[in-house]
Coordinates of C-alpha atoms in Angstrom, one line a residue:
M1 CA 20.8 18.4 11.7
S2 CA 21.5 21.7 10.1
A3 CA 20.6 24.9 11.7
V4 CA 17.8 26.9 10.0
L5 CA 17.4 29.9 12.2
A6 CA 18.6 33.2 10.7
D7 CA 22.0 34.4 11.9
P8 CA 21.3 37.5 13.9
V9 CA 24.7 39.0 13.1
N10 CA 24.1 38.6 9.3
A11 CA 20.6 39.9 9.7
A12 CA 21.7 43.0 11.4
L13 CA 24.5 43.5 8.8
N14 CA 22.1 43.0 6.0
A15 CA 19.7 45.5 7.4
A16 CA 22.4 48.1 7.2
L17 CA 23.2 47.4 3.6
P18 CA 20.2 48.4 1.5
V19 CA 20.3 47.5 -2.2
A20 CA 18.0 48.2 -5.1
G21 CA 14.4 49.0 -4.1
G22 CA 15.4 49.5 -0.5
W23 CA 15.6 45.8 0.2
P24 CA 18.5 44.5 2.3
L25 CA 21.1 42.1 1.0
L26 CA 19.4 38.7 0.6
N27 CA 20.4 36.1 3.1
P28 CA 19.4 32.9 1.3
M29 CA 17.5 30.1 3.0
P30 CA 19.6 27.0 3.7
D31 CA 19.9 24.6 0.8
D32 CA 17.9 21.3 0.9
E33 CA 21.0 19.2 1.1
P34 CA 20.2 15.6 1.9
I35 CA 21.3 14.5 5.4
T36 CA 23.6 11.5 5.2
P37 CA 22.8 8.5 7.4
D38 CA 24.9 7.8 10.4
A39 CA 27.2 4.8 10.3
F40 CA 25.6 1.6 11.7
P41 CA 27.1 0.8 15.1
F42 CA 28.3 -2.7 14.5
H43 CA 30.1 -2.9 17.9
A44 CA 26.8 -2.2 19.7
L45 CA 25.4 -5.6 18.5
G46 CA 27.8 -7.4 20.7
P47 CA 30.8 -9.7 19.9
I48 CA 28.9 -12.3 17.8
L49 CA 26.2 -10.3 16.0
G50 CA 28.4 -7.3 15.6
A51 CA 31.4 -9.2 14.1
A52 CA 29.1 -11.1 11.8
A53 CA 27.3 -8.0 10.5
R54 CA 30.6 -6.2 9.9
A55 CA 32.0 -9.2 8.1
I56 CA 29.0 -9.5 5.8
A57 CA 29.1 -5.8 5.0
H58 CA 32.8 -6.1 4.2
D59 CA 32.8 -9.4 2.2
V60 CA 29.5 -8.8 0.3
Q61 CA 30.4 -5.1 -0.1
A62 CA 27.0 -4.0 1.0
P63 CA 25.8 -0.9 2.9
D64 CA 26.3 -1.1 6.7
S65 CA 22.7 -0.9 7.9
L66 CA 21.6 -3.4 5.3
A67 CA 23.9 -6.0 6.9
G68 CA 23.3 -4.8 10.4
G69 CA 19.5 -4.9 10.0
S70 CA 19.5 -8.4 8.4
V71 CA 21.6 -9.9 11.2
L72 CA 19.5 -8.3 13.8
A73 CA 16.2 -9.5 12.2
A74 CA 17.5 -13.1 11.9
A75 CA 18.6 -13.1 15.5
G76 CA 15.2 -11.7 16.6
L77 CA 13.3 -14.4 14.8
A78 CA 15.5 -17.2 16.3
S79 CA 15.2 -15.7 19.8
S80 CA 11.6 -14.6 20.1
P81 CA 10.0 -18.1 20.8
L82 CA 12.3 -18.6 23.7
A83 CA 12.2 -15.5 25.9
N84 CA 10.4 -12.2 26.7
V85 CA 12.0 -9.1 28.1
Y86 CA 10.5 -8.2 31.5
L87 CA 10.4 -4.4 31.8
P88 CA 10.9 -2.6 35.0
H89 CA 7.2 -1.6 35.2
G90 CA 6.1 -5.2 34.9
Q91 CA 5.2 -5.4 31.2
R92 CA 6.5 -8.4 29.2
A93 CA 7.6 -7.5 25.7
P94 CA 8.3 -10.1 23.0
L95 CA 11.7 -10.2 21.4
S96 CA 10.0 -9.8 18.0
L97 CA 11.5 -7.2 15.8
F98 CA 10.2 -5.5 12.6
V99 CA 13.2 -4.4 10.5
V100 CA 12.6 -2.5 7.3
T101 CA 15.6 -1.5 5.1
G102 CA 15.4 0.5 1.9
A103 CA 18.0 -0.3 -0.8
G104 CA 18.0 0.1 -4.5
S105 CA 18.5 -2.5 -7.2
G106 CA 22.1 -3.6 -7.3
D107 CA 22.7 -2.9 -3.6
R108 CA 23.0 -6.6 -2.9
K109 CA 20.0 -7.1 -0.8
S110 CA 19.6 -10.7 -1.7
A111 CA 23.3 -11.4 -1.3
V112 CA 23.3 -10.0 2.2
D113 CA 20.2 -12.0 3.1
A114 CA 21.7 -15.2 1.7
V115 CA 24.4 -14.9 4.3
A116 CA 22.6 -13.4 7.3
C117 CA 19.6 -15.7 7.0
H118 CA 21.4 -18.9 5.9
E119 CA 20.3 -21.0 8.9
I120 CA 16.8 -19.7 8.7
E121 CA 16.6 -20.6 5.0
E122 CA 18.0 -24.1 5.7
T123 CA 15.4 -24.6 8.3
R124 CA 12.7 -23.5 5.9
K125 CA 13.9 -25.9 3.2
Q126 CA 14.0 -28.8 5.7
Q127 CA 10.4 -28.0 6.8
A128 CA 9.3 -28.1 3.1
R129 CA 11.0 -31.4 2.6
D130 CA 9.5 -32.9 5.7
Y131 CA 6.1 -31.7 4.8
S132 CA 6.4 -33.1 1.3
K133 CA 7.4 -36.5 2.7
Q134 CA 4.6 -36.5 5.3
L135 CA 2.1 -35.6 2.7
Q136 CA 3.3 -38.4 0.4
D137 CA 3.0 -40.9 3.3
Y138 CA -0.5 -39.6 4.2
E139 CA -1.7 -40.0 0.6
Q140 CA -0.3 -43.5 0.4
D141 CA -2.0 -44.4 3.7
M142 CA -5.3 -43.0 2.4
A143 CA -5.0 -44.9 -0.8
A144 CA -4.4 -48.1 1.1
R145 CA -7.0 -47.5 3.8
K146 CA -9.7 -50.2 4.2
G147 CA -10.9 -49.6 7.7
P148 CA -13.7 -47.3 8.9
K149 CA -13.6 -43.6 8.5
E150 CA -12.6 -43.1 12.2
S151 CA -9.3 -44.7 11.5
E152 CA -8.3 -42.2 8.8
P153 CA -4.8 -40.9 9.4
T154 CA -4.4 -37.2 10.3
K155 CA -3.5 -35.0 7.4
P156 CA -0.1 -33.3 8.0
A157 CA 0.0 -29.6 8.5
P158 CA 2.4 -27.4 6.6
K159 CA 5.1 -25.5 8.5
S160 CA 7.4 -22.8 7.5
I161 CA 9.6 -20.6 9.6
T162 CA 9.3 -17.7 7.1
T163 CA 7.0 -16.5 4.4
G164 CA 7.6 -13.7 2.0
N165 CA 4.2 -13.1 0.3
A166 CA 1.4 -14.5 2.4
T167 CA -2.0 -13.0 3.2
I168 CA -2.8 -12.5 6.9
E169 CA -5.3 -15.4 6.5
G170 CA -2.4 -17.6 5.2
I171 CA -0.2 -16.6 8.1
S172 CA -3.0 -17.3 10.6
K173 CA -3.4 -20.8 9.1
L174 CA 0.3 -21.5 9.5
L175 CA 0.2 -20.2 13.1
K176 CA -2.5 -22.8 13.9
F177 CA 0.2 -25.4 13.7
Q178 CA 3.3 -23.6 14.7
A179 CA 4.3 -21.1 17.4
S180 CA 6.2 -18.4 15.4
I181 CA 6.8 -17.1 11.9
G182 CA 8.9 -14.5 10.2
V183 CA 7.6 -12.3 7.4
F184 CA 10.9 -12.2 5.6
S185 CA 11.4 -10.8 2.1
A186 CA 14.4 -9.6 0.1
E187 CA 11.9 -8.0 -2.3
G188 CA 9.6 -6.1 0.0
G189 CA 7.2 -5.2 -2.7
E190 CA 5.8 -8.7 -2.3
M191 CA 4.7 -8.0 1.2
L192 CA 3.9 -4.2 1.0
G193 CA 2.0 -4.6 -2.2
G194 CA 0.5 -8.0 -1.4
H195 CA -3.1 -8.9 -1.1
S196 CA -3.5 -8.1 2.6
M197 CA -1.9 -4.6 2.2
R198 CA -4.0 -3.4 -0.7
D199 CA -6.1 -0.3 -0.2
E200 CA -9.3 -2.1 0.6
R201 CA -7.7 -4.5 3.1
R202 CA -4.8 -2.4 4.5
Q203 CA -6.6 -1.5 7.7
S204 CA -7.1 -5.1 8.8
G205 CA -3.7 -6.1 7.5
L206 CA -2.0 -3.4 9.5
A207 CA -4.0 -4.3 12.6
F208 CA -2.9 -7.9 12.3
Y209 CA 0.8 -7.0 12.2
L210 CA 0.4 -4.6 15.2
K211 CA -1.0 -7.4 17.2
G212 CA 1.8 -9.7 16.1
W213 CA 4.5 -7.2 17.1
S214 CA 2.9 -6.9 20.6
G215 CA 2.4 -10.7 21.0
E216 CA -1.3 -10.2 21.5
S217 CA -3.9 -12.9 20.7
L218 CA -4.6 -13.2 17.0
D219 CA -8.4 -13.5 16.6
S220 CA -10.5 -14.0 13.5
L221 CA -14.1 -14.9 12.8
R222 CA -14.9 -16.1 9.3
G223 CA -17.7 -17.9 7.7
G224 CA -17.1 -21.6 7.3
E225 CA -14.1 -21.5 9.8
G226 CA -15.8 -20.0 12.8
L227 CA -13.9 -18.3 15.6
T228 CA -10.1 -18.8 15.7
V229 CA -8.1 -17.5 18.7
L230 CA -4.3 -17.9 18.5
L231 CA -2.5 -17.3 21.8
G232 CA 1.1 -17.0 22.5
R233 CA 2.4 -16.7 18.9
R234 CA 5.3 -14.6 17.7
I235 CA 5.6 -12.7 14.4
S236 CA 8.9 -11.1 13.3
M237 CA 9.4 -9.0 10.1
H238 CA 12.4 -8.4 7.9
V239 CA 11.6 -6.5 4.7
L240 CA 14.2 -5.2 2.2
V241 CA 12.5 -2.8 -0.1
Q242 CA 13.1 -0.4 -3.0
P243 CA 13.4 3.2 -1.9
V244 CA 10.4 4.2 -3.9
L245 CA 8.2 1.7 -2.0
L246 CA 9.8 2.8 1.3
R247 CA 8.7 6.4 0.5
Q248 CA 5.2 5.2 0.0
L249 CA 5.2 3.4 3.3
L250 CA 6.7 6.4 5.2
T251 CA 4.0 8.7 3.8
D252 CA 1.1 6.3 4.2
P253 CA -1.3 8.0 6.7
L254 CA -2.8 4.7 7.7
A255 CA 0.6 3.2 8.5
Q256 CA 1.4 6.3 10.5
G257 CA -1.9 6.6 12.2
Q258 CA -2.3 3.0 13.2
G259 CA 1.3 2.9 14.5
L260 CA 3.1 0.4 12.1
L261 CA 5.9 2.9 11.5
A262 CA 6.4 3.4 15.2
R263 CA 7.0 -0.4 15.5
C264 CA 9.5 -0.7 12.7
L265 CA 13.2 -0.2 12.8
I266 CA 13.7 1.6 9.4
A267 CA 16.9 2.6 7.7
E268 CA 18.0 3.5 4.2
P269 CA 21.8 3.5 3.7
D270 CA 23.7 5.2 1.0
T271 CA 24.6 3.0 -2.0
L272 CA 28.1 1.7 -2.4
A273 CA 27.7 1.3 -6.2
G274 CA 30.8 2.4 -8.0
T275 CA 33.2 1.5 -5.2
R276 CA 32.8 -2.3 -5.2
L277 CA 35.9 -3.6 -7.0
Y278 CA 36.0 -7.4 -7.2
R279 CA 37.0 -9.1 -4.0
H280 CA 37.9 -12.8 -4.0
V281 CA 36.2 -13.9 -0.8
N282 CA 33.4 -16.2 0.2
P283 CA 31.4 -14.6 3.0
H284 CA 30.0 -17.9 4.1
E285 CA 33.6 -19.0 5.0
N286 CA 34.3 -16.0 7.3
R287 CA 34.9 -17.3 10.8
D288 CA 32.7 -14.6 12.3
V289 CA 29.9 -15.6 10.1
I290 CA 30.4 -19.3 10.9
A291 CA 30.3 -18.5 14.7
Y292 CA 27.1 -16.4 14.1
N293 CA 25.4 -19.2 12.1
E294 CA 26.3 -21.7 14.8
R295 CA 24.5 -19.6 17.4
I296 CA 21.5 -19.0 15.2
R297 CA 21.2 -22.7 14.6
R298 CA 21.5 -23.4 18.3
L299 CA 18.6 -21.1 19.1
L300 CA 16.5 -22.6 16.2
E301 CA 17.1 -26.1 17.5
T302 CA 16.2 -25.2 21.1
P303 CA 12.7 -26.4 22.0
P304 CA 10.6 -23.5 23.3
N305 CA 8.4 -23.8 26.3
F306 CA 4.6 -24.1 25.9
W307 CA 1.6 -23.6 28.2
P308 CA 0.6 -27.1 29.3
D309 CA -3.1 -26.4 28.9
G310 CA -2.7 -24.6 25.6
D311 CA -3.3 -25.7 22.1
G312 CA 0.2 -27.2 21.7
H313 CA 1.7 -24.1 20.1
E314 CA 1.0 -21.5 22.7
L315 CA 4.4 -20.2 23.8
K316 CA 5.4 -19.7 27.4
P317 CA 8.7 -17.9 27.0
R318 CA 11.0 -17.4 30.0
D319 CA 11.5 -13.9 31.4
L320 CA 14.7 -11.9 30.7
R321 CA 14.9 -9.4 33.5
L322 CA 17.1 -6.3 33.6
N323 CA 19.8 -6.4 36.2
A324 CA 20.1 -3.4 38.5
E325 CA 22.7 -1.6 36.3
A326 CA 20.8 -2.3 33.1
Q327 CA 17.6 -1.1 34.6
A328 CA 19.2 2.2 35.7
I329 CA 20.5 2.7 32.1
W330 CA 17.2 1.8 30.6
V331 CA 15.3 4.2 32.9
A332 CA 17.7 7.0 32.1
F333 CA 17.2 6.5 28.3
H334 CA 13.4 6.3 28.7
N335 CA 13.4 9.6 30.6
Q336 CA 15.8 11.3 28.1
V337 CA 13.6 10.4 25.1
E338 CA 10.4 11.4 26.9
V339 CA 11.7 14.8 27.7
Q340 CA 12.7 15.4 24.1
Q341 CA 9.1 14.8 23.0
K342 CA 7.8 18.0 24.5
N343 CA 6.4 20.7 22.2
G344 CA 9.2 22.5 20.3
D345 CA 11.8 19.9 21.2
E346 CA 13.7 17.6 18.8
L347 CA 11.4 14.6 19.0
E348 CA 8.1 16.5 19.0
G349 CA 7.4 15.4 15.4
A350 CA 8.4 11.8 16.0
R351 CA 6.4 11.0 19.1
P352 CA 4.9 7.7 17.9
F353 CA 8.3 6.1 17.4
A354 CA 10.0 8.0 20.2
S355 CA 7.4 6.7 22.7
K356 CA 8.3 3.2 21.8
A357 CA 12.1 3.8 21.7
A358 CA 12.7 2.4 25.2
E359 CA 10.8 -0.8 24.4
H360 CA 12.7 -1.1 21.1
A361 CA 15.9 -0.9 23.1
A362 CA 14.8 -3.5 25.7
R363 CA 13.8 -5.9 22.9
I364 CA 17.1 -5.4 21.1
A365 CA 19.0 -5.9 24.4
G366 CA 17.1 -9.2 24.9
V367 CA 18.1 -10.4 21.4
I368 CA 21.7 -9.5 21.9
T369 CA 21.7 -11.3 25.2
M370 CA 20.1 -14.5 23.7
I371 CA 22.8 -14.6 21.0
D372 CA 25.6 -14.1 23.5
E373 CA 24.1 -16.3 26.3
P374 CA 21.3 -18.6 24.9
Y375 CA 20.2 -19.7 28.5
A376 CA 20.5 -16.3 30.1
V377 CA 17.8 -15.0 32.5
Q378 CA 19.1 -11.5 32.9
I379 CA 20.1 -8.6 30.6
G380 CA 23.3 -6.9 31.6
A381 CA 24.5 -3.3 31.3
E382 CA 26.7 -3.9 28.2
A383 CA 23.8 -5.4 26.2
M384 CA 21.5 -2.6 27.2
E385 CA 24.0 0.1 26.4
G386 CA 24.5 -1.4 22.9
A387 CA 20.8 -1.8 22.4
I388 CA 20.3 1.9 23.2
E389 CA 23.0 2.9 20.7
I390 CA 21.3 0.8 18.0
T391 CA 17.9 2.3 18.9
A392 CA 19.4 5.8 18.7
F393 CA 20.7 5.0 15.2
Y394 CA 17.2 3.9 14.1
L395 CA 15.6 7.0 15.8
N396 CA 18.0 9.2 13.9
E397 CA 17.0 7.4 10.7
H398 CA 13.4 7.8 11.5
L399 CA 13.9 11.5 11.9
R400 CA 15.9 11.7 8.7
L401 CA 13.6 9.7 6.5
T402 CA 10.3 11.2 7.8
G403 CA 11.6 14.8 8.0
A404 CA 10.3 14.8 11.6
G405 CA 13.3 16.6 13.1
R406 CA 12.5 19.9 14.5
Q407 CA 15.0 21.8 12.4
E408 CA 13.9 20.0 9.2
R409 CA 10.3 20.8 10.0
Q410 CA 11.2 24.5 10.6
A411 CA 13.1 24.7 7.3
G412 CA 10.2 23.0 5.4
N413 CA 7.6 25.3 7.0
L414 CA 9.7 28.4 6.1
R415 CA 9.9 27.4 2.4
E416 CA 6.3 26.4 2.2
L417 CA 5.1 29.8 3.7
H418 CA 7.4 31.7 1.4
A419 CA 6.2 29.8 -1.7
W420 CA 2.6 30.5 -0.7
M421 CA 3.3 34.2 -0.2
Q422 CA 5.0 34.4 -3.6
R423 CA 1.9 32.9 -5.3
V424 CA -0.5 35.3 -3.5
G425 CA 1.8 38.4 -3.6
P426 CA 3.4 40.7 -4.3
M427 CA 1.3 42.2 -1.4
V428 CA -0.2 39.9 1.1
L429 CA -2.6 41.0 3.8
K430 CA -1.4 40.1 7.3
K431 CA -4.9 38.7 8.2
D432 CA -4.7 36.5 5.1
V433 CA -1.5 35.0 6.4
L434 CA -3.3 34.0 9.5
Q435 CA -6.5 32.8 7.8
K436 CA -5.3 31.4 4.4
S437 CA -1.7 30.2 4.7
P438 CA -1.1 26.4 4.3
R439 CA -2.9 24.5 7.1
R440 CA 0.1 22.2 7.6
I441 CA 2.1 25.1 9.0
G442 CA -0.5 26.0 11.5
R443 CA -2.7 29.1 11.2
K444 CA -1.7 30.5 14.6
A445 CA 0.3 33.6 15.4
S446 CA 2.6 31.5 17.6
S447 CA 3.5 29.3 14.6
L448 CA 3.6 31.9 11.9
N449 CA 5.3 34.9 13.6
P450 CA 8.7 33.2 14.0
L451 CA 8.6 32.2 10.3
L452 CA 7.6 35.7 9.2
K453 CA 10.3 37.2 11.3
E454 CA 12.9 34.9 9.7
L455 CA 11.7 35.6 6.2
A456 CA 11.9 39.4 7.0
D457 CA 15.4 39.0 8.6
R458 CA 16.6 37.2 5.5
G459 CA 15.2 39.9 3.2
Y460 CA 12.4 37.8 1.5
I461 CA 9.5 40.0 2.8
R462 CA 9.0 43.3 4.5
E463 CA 6.2 45.0 6.4
V464 CA 4.2 47.7 4.6
G465 CA 1.4 48.8 7.0
G466 CA -1.1 46.0 7.3
E467 CA 0.5 43.9 4.5
W468 CA 3.6 41.9 3.8
E469 CA 5.5 42.8 0.6
V470 CA 7.1 39.8 -1.1
R471 CA 10.4 40.3 -2.8
D472 CA 10.7 39.2 -6.4
V473 CA 13.4 36.6 -6.2

């Protein structure tokens, strides 16, 4: 974060050095230099996930958070049917993760996904083959049937561990016959621009995903189908999207207002294009990737627990509790993030995401634990510390990509006020600043006075009685 407040030493020096027209030497506003993303903390993912993500990034020559997010999303999908994290205040949170990564054409999104989601894709293909065979057998049985209607064989239900471009109605139909699903797409425009996310349907589409993230019941009432109530289901999300579509999502007031962005782990790494000289390696043969795939496969093959009186697909995941040390670390992180959300502090403009940061950390810690110890019942300090470091990475990315950082907001407000005064000037009544300046800045003296003072200290404006004179620059 770059400082934006005027340097008092320079301001005093400038005031003593008048130039043409009596104006002081101009102290330019800070440049709008893009803030580079932090490095993705591979080590924080633990020995299996971290090593695999680092290997994929190296062998595919892909951006770090692209590989890290893909591995984390795959692990979350494999883990979420098996366990919940039991938070210190008694809330159970699913291990479902919503990971959204922005990367341009040629940044090897599909190549990364092919490695990170290999076992998931193999499971999806096998489910498709099984369904095709079951449907063929059903059709043959129906053709040969001679008995009464009551003896008709049951039509097989389709199953798919992932879907890339389904409506919420389609996802609901799949979840009638399976316990969990991943909305996974290496071309995120399919999901973000799909039928359920179009303008006229976006509100219900977003509400559906919010319930899925929280593990709530998925209810629908439609003509012809009646009432459907799906309990104990899990929805994960992994979307790789073009930067232009990511910008649309980040600025969508409905996605912000309903809370989808607060539930997503969003990153946009810098491109590596121009640095990727040919490397004769097969990432699938890397021993760290092989070890990771074996663990993902093991989780996918582990039968989940179901409620005995449920519909046959209502999950009853075991609890992952925080041990004493992990709980102390989690509570300290929760309190640290909470304090930084107060007015004027660093996370004031990112409260929706920051308020969920502690839960994000707990979920990630649970996923790391499941990968490292598939039958664990406790989350330890090392997993929690790593999860907090990963959450901090995504919190910084959220601040960077949404411009929600206090200093970035201050700089933006400063430029917006100056641009407005230039349009209105060269003389601007002080009362007009309070009554007519851009609403986004806040038409209050407490918001405007620090900005006016800085513009004056930098030599952009000066007081002339009841007006501000705007410098011609």
